[in-house]
Short mmCIF file of C-alpha atoms in Angstrom, two decimals:
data_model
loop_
_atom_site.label_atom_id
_atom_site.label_comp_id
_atom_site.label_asym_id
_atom_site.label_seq_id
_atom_site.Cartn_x
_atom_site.Cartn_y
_atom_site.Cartn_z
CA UNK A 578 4.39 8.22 4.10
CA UNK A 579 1.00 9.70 2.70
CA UNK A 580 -1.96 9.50 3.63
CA UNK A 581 -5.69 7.20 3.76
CA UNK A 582 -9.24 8.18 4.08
CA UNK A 583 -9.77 3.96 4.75
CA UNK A 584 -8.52 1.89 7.10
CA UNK A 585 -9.28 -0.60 9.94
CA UNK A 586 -10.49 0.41 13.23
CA UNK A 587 -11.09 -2.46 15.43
CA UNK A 588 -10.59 -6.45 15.54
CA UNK A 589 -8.90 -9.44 17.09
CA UNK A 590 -5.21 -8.08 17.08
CA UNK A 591 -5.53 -4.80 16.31
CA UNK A 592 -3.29 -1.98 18.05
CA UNK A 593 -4.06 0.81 15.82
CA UNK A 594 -6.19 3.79 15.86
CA UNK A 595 -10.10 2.96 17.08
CA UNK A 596 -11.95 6.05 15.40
CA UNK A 597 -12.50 7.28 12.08
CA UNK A 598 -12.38 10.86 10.45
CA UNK A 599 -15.94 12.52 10.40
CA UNK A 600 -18.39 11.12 8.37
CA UNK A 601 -16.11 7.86 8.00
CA UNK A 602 -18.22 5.07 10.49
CA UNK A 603 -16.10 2.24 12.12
CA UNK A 604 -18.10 -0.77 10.55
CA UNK A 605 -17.29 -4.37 11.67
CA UNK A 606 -16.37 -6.48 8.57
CA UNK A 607 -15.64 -9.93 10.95
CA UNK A 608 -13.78 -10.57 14.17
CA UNK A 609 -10.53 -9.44 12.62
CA UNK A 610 -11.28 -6.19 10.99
CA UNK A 611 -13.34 -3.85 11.50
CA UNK A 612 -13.06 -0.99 8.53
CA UNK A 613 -13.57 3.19 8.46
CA UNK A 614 -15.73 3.19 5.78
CA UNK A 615 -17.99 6.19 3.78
CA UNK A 616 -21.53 6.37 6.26
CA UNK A 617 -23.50 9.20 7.79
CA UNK A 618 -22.82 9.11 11.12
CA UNK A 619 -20.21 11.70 12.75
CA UNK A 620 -19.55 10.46 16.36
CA UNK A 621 -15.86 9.01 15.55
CA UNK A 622 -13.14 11.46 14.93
CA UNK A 623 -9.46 10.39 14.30
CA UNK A 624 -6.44 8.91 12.32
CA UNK A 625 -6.70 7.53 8.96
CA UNK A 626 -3.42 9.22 8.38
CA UNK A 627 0.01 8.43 6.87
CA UNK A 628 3.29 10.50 7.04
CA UNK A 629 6.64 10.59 4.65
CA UNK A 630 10.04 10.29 5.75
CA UNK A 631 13.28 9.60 3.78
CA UNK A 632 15.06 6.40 3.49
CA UNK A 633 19.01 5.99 4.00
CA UNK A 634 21.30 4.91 1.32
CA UNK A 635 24.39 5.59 0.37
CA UNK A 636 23.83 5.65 -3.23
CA UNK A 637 22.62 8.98 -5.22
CA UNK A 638 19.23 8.99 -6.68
CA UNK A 639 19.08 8.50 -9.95
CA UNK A 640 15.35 8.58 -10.98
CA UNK A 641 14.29 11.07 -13.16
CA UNK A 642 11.15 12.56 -12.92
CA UNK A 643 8.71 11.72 -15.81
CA UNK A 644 6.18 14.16 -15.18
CA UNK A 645 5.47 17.29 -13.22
CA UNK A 646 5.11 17.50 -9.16
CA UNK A 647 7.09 18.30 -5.69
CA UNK A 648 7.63 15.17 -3.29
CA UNK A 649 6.07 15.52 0.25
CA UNK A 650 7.90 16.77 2.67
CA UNK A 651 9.04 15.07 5.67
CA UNK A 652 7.13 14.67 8.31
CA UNK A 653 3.43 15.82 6.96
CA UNK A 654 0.52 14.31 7.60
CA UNK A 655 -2.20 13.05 4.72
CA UNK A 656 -5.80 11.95 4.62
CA UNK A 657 -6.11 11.19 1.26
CA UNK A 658 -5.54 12.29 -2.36
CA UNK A 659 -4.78 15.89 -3.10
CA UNK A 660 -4.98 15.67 -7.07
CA UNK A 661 -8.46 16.23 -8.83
CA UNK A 662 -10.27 13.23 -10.44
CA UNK A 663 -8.06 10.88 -9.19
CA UNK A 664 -8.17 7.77 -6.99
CA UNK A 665 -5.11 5.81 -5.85
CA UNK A 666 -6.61 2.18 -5.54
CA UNK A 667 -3.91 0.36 -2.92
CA UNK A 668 -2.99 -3.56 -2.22
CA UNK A 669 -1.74 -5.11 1.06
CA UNK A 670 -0.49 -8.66 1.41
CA UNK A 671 1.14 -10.07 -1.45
CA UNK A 672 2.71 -10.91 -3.55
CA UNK A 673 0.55 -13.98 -3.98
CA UNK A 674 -1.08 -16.11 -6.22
CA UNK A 675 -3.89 -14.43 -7.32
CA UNK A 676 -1.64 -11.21 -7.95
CA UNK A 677 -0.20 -11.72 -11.71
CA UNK A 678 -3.93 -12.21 -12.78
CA UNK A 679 -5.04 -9.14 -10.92
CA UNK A 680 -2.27 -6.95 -12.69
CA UNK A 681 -3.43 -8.42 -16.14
CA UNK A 682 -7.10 -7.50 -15.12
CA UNK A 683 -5.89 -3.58 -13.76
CA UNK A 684 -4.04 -3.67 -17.20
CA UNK A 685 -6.58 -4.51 -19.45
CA UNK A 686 -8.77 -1.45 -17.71
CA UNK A 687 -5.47 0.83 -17.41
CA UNK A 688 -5.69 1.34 -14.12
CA UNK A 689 -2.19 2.29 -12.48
CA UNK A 690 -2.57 1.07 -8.55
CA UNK A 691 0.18 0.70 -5.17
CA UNK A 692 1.08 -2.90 -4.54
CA UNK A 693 2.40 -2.72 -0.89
CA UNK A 694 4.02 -6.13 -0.70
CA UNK A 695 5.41 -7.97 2.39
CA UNK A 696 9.21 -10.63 2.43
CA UNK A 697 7.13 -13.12 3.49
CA UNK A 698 3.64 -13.47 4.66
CA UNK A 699 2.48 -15.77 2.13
CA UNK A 700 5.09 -17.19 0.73
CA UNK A 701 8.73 -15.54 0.07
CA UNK A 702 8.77 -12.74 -2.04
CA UNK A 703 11.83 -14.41 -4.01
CA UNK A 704 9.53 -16.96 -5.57
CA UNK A 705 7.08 -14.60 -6.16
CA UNK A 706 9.98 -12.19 -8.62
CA UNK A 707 8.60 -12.29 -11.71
CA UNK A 708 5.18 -10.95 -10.45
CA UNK A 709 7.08 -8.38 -8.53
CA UNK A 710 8.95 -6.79 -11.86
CA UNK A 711 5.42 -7.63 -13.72
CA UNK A 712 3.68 -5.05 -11.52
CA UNK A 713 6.85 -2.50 -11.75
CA UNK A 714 7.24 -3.13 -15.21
CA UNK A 715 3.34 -2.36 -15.99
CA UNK A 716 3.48 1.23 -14.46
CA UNK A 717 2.06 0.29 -10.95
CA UNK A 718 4.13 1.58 -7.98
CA UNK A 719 5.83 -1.08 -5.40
CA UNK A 720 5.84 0.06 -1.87
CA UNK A 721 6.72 -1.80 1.42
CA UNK A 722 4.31 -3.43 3.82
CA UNK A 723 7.20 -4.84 6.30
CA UNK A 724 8.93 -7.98 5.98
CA UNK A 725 6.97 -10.12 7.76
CA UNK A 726 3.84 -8.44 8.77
CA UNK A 727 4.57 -8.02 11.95
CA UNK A 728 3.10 -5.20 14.79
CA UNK A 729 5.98 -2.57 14.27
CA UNK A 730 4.78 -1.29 17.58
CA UNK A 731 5.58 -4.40 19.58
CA UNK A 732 9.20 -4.24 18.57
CA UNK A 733 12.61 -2.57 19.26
CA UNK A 734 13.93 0.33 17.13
CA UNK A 735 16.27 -2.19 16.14
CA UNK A 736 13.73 -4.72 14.58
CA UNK A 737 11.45 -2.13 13.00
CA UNK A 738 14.41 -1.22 10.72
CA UNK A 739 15.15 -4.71 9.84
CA UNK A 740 11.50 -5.48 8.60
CA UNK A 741 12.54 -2.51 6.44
CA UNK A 742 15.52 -3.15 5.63
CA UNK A 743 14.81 -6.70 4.85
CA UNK A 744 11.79 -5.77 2.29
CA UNK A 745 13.99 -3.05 0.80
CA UNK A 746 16.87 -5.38 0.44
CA UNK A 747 13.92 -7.88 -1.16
CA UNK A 748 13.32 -4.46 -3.67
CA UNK A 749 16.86 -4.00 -4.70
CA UNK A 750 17.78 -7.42 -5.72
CA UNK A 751 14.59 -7.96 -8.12
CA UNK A 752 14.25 -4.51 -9.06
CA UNK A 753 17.24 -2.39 -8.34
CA UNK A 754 15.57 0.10 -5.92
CA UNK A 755 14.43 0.88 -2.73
CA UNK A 756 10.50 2.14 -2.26
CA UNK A 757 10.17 5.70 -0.81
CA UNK A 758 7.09 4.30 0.79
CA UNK A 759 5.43 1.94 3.66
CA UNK A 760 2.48 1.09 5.15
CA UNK A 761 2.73 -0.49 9.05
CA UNK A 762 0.94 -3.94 9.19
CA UNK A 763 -2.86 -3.16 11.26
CA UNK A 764 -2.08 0.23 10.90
CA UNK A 765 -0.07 0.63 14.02
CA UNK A 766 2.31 2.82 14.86
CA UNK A 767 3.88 4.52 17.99
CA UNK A 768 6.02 7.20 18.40
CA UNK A 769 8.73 4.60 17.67
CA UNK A 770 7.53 3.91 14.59
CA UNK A 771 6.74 7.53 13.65
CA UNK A 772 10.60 8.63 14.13
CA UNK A 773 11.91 5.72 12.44
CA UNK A 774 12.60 7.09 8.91
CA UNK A 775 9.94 5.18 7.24
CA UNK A 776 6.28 5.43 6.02
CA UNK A 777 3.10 4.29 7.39
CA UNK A 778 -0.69 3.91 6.55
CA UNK A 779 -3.57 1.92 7.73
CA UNK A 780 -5.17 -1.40 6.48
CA UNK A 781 -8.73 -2.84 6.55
CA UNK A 782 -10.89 -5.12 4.42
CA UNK A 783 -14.46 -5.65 3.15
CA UNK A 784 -16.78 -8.53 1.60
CA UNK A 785 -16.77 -7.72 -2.03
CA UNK A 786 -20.83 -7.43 -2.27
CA UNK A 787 -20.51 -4.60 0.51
CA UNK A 788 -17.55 -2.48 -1.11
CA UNK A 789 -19.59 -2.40 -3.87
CA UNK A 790 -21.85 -0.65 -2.43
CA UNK A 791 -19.79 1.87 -0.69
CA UNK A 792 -18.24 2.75 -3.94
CA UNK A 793 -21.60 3.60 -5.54
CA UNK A 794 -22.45 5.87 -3.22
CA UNK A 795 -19.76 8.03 -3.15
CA UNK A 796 -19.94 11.25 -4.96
CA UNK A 797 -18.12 12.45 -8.21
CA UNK A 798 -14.69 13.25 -7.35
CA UNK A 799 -14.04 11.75 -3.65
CA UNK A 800 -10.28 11.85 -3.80
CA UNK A 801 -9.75 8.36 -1.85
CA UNK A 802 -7.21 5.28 -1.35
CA UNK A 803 -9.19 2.33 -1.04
CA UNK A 804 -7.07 -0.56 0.38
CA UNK A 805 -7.69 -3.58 -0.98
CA UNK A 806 -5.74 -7.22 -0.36
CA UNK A 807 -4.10 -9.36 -3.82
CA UNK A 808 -3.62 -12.22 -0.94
CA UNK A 809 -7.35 -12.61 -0.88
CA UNK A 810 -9.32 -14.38 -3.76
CA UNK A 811 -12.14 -12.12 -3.98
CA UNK A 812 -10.20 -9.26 -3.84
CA UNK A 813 -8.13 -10.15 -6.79
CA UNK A 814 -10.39 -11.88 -9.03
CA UNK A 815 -13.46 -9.90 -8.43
CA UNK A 816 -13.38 -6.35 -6.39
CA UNK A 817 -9.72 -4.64 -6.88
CA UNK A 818 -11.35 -4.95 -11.27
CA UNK A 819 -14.75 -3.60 -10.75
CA UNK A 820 -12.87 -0.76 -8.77
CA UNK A 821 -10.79 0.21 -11.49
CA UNK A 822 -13.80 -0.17 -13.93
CA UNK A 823 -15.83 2.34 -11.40
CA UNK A 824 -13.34 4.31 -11.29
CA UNK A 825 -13.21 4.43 -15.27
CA UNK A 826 -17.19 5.03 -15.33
CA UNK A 827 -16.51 7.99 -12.98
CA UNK A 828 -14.46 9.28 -15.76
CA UNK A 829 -11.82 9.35 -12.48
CA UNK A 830 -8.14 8.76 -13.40
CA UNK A 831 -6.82 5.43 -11.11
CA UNK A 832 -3.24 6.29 -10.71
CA UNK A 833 -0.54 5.36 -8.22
CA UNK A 834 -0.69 6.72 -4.79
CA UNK A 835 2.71 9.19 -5.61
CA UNK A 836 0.37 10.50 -8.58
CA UNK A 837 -2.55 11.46 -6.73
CA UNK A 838 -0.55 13.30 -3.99
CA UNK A 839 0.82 15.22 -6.95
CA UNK A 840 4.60 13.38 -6.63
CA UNK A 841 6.71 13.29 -9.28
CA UNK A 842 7.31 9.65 -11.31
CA UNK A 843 9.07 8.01 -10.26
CA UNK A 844 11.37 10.12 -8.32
CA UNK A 845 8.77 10.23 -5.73
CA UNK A 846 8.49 6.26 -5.42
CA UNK A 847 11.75 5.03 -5.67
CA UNK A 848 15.35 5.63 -5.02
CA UNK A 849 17.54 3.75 -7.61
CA UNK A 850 20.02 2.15 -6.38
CA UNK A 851 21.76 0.00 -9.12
CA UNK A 852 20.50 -2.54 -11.87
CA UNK A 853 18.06 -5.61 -10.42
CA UNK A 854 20.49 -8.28 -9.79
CA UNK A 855 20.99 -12.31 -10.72
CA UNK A 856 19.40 -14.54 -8.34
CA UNK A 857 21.29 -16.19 -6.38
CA UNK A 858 21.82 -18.35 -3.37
CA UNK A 859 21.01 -14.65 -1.70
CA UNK A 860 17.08 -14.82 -2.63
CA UNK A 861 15.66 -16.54 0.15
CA UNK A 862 13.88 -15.82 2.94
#
């Protein structure tokens, strides 16, 4: 998996990392999150990180890549985009209702953005298939955020792979392939998690008014994944837009997160692994 320079930090749950990368400042957002976010002060230090690892299947890639790039190797840690005047704008949560509008809105800008969707969180990701091959289908990359949200670091070896197994299993049917990428629910992860062959990253969220903010102040090519939530209202309707029009004003490029580490598309997103299918009695969760 690849890497953040955003992430939560603290709150009512939380199991992850508690300090942020140098000039990041852990800022509390409400009881449940508490966010690394762009500030001035330097006394945190730590792991807004993600890592890539490959995914088992039995069936050869058949991707082709559409444009230039290497995929990340195994193993390597990332704290944020490596490609010039880009920024990889990044969803957690959904699918959900307020997703197919936010898609239409990224569209309209042409902003290119990382949907990393849960089985079922809110609602099943079955009902929500036509929203799932909307966001494929319109150039934005679909990654993994578990099946069911769940601390990966709370469970056996044996679980972890089923919440990924289950989500990729979710991918296939809808879309025909399997996401090279995750990103562990409250950004925890053990050594447990770290060797399973998977990906992780970090999650946090902000009021819309505040985000704003942040985003002004940061300077003219800042190379970052902000992660954003489609579950949430404000998010969709309102923020995860005027981010991709900031972006635009920046004259920064908003690509997936593959793009801005330089990947090739889409060999670096996706395995294929045979045409989406017919649903069935199979797509339910």
């Amino acid at each position: 998996m690849k890497g953040l320079t955003v992430g939560q930090c603290s709150g009512i749950g939380w199991a992850g990392a508690t300090t942020c990368v140098s000039g990041i400042v852990c800022n509390k957002q409400n009881d449940w999150y508490s966010q690394c976010i762009p500030g001035t002060a330097t006394t945190t230090t730590s792991t807004t990180t993600s890592i890539t690892v490959p995914t088992n299947t039995t069936t050869a890639e058949t991707n082709q890549p559409t444009s230039s790039g290497t995929e990340l190797p195994v193993g390597t840690l990332y704290t944020g985009c490596k490609v010039s005047g880009t920024v990889a704008i990044t969803f957690d949560d959904g699918p959900y209702q307020w997703t197919s509008a936010l898609i239409d809105s990224l569209d309209a800008a042409g902003a290119k953005t990382t949907f990393f969707m849960c089985g079922k969180l809110y609602g099943c990701i079955y009902d929500y298939a036509n929203v799932v091959k909307k966001a494929h289908a319109s150039g934005h990359q679909v990654a993994a955020h578990t099946w069911s949200h769940s601390d990966l670091t709370t469970l056996s070896v044996a679980d972890v792979q089923r919440q990924m197994t289950k989500i990729n299993t979710a991918f296939q049917k809808i879309l025909g392939i399997k996401s090279k990428w995750m990103r562990p629910p409250y950004g925890a992860a053990n050594a447990q998690v770290l060797t399973t062959p998977r990906k992780y990253g970090l999650q946090g969220c902000n009021s819309v008014a505040t985000s704003q903010s942040i985003f002004n102040a940061l300077g003219n090519d800042p190379k970052i994944v902000p992660l954003e939530h489609d579950a949430l209202q404000t998010t969709a309707q309102t923020l995860g837009p005027w981010i991709a029009n900031w972006a635009k004003q920046k004259g920064l490029k908003t690509v997936t997160l593959s793009e801005c580490m330089g990947e090739p598309i889409p060999s670096g997103q996706y395995t294929t692994v045979g045409g989406a299918t017919t649903k069935d009695s199979t797509w339910v969760c």
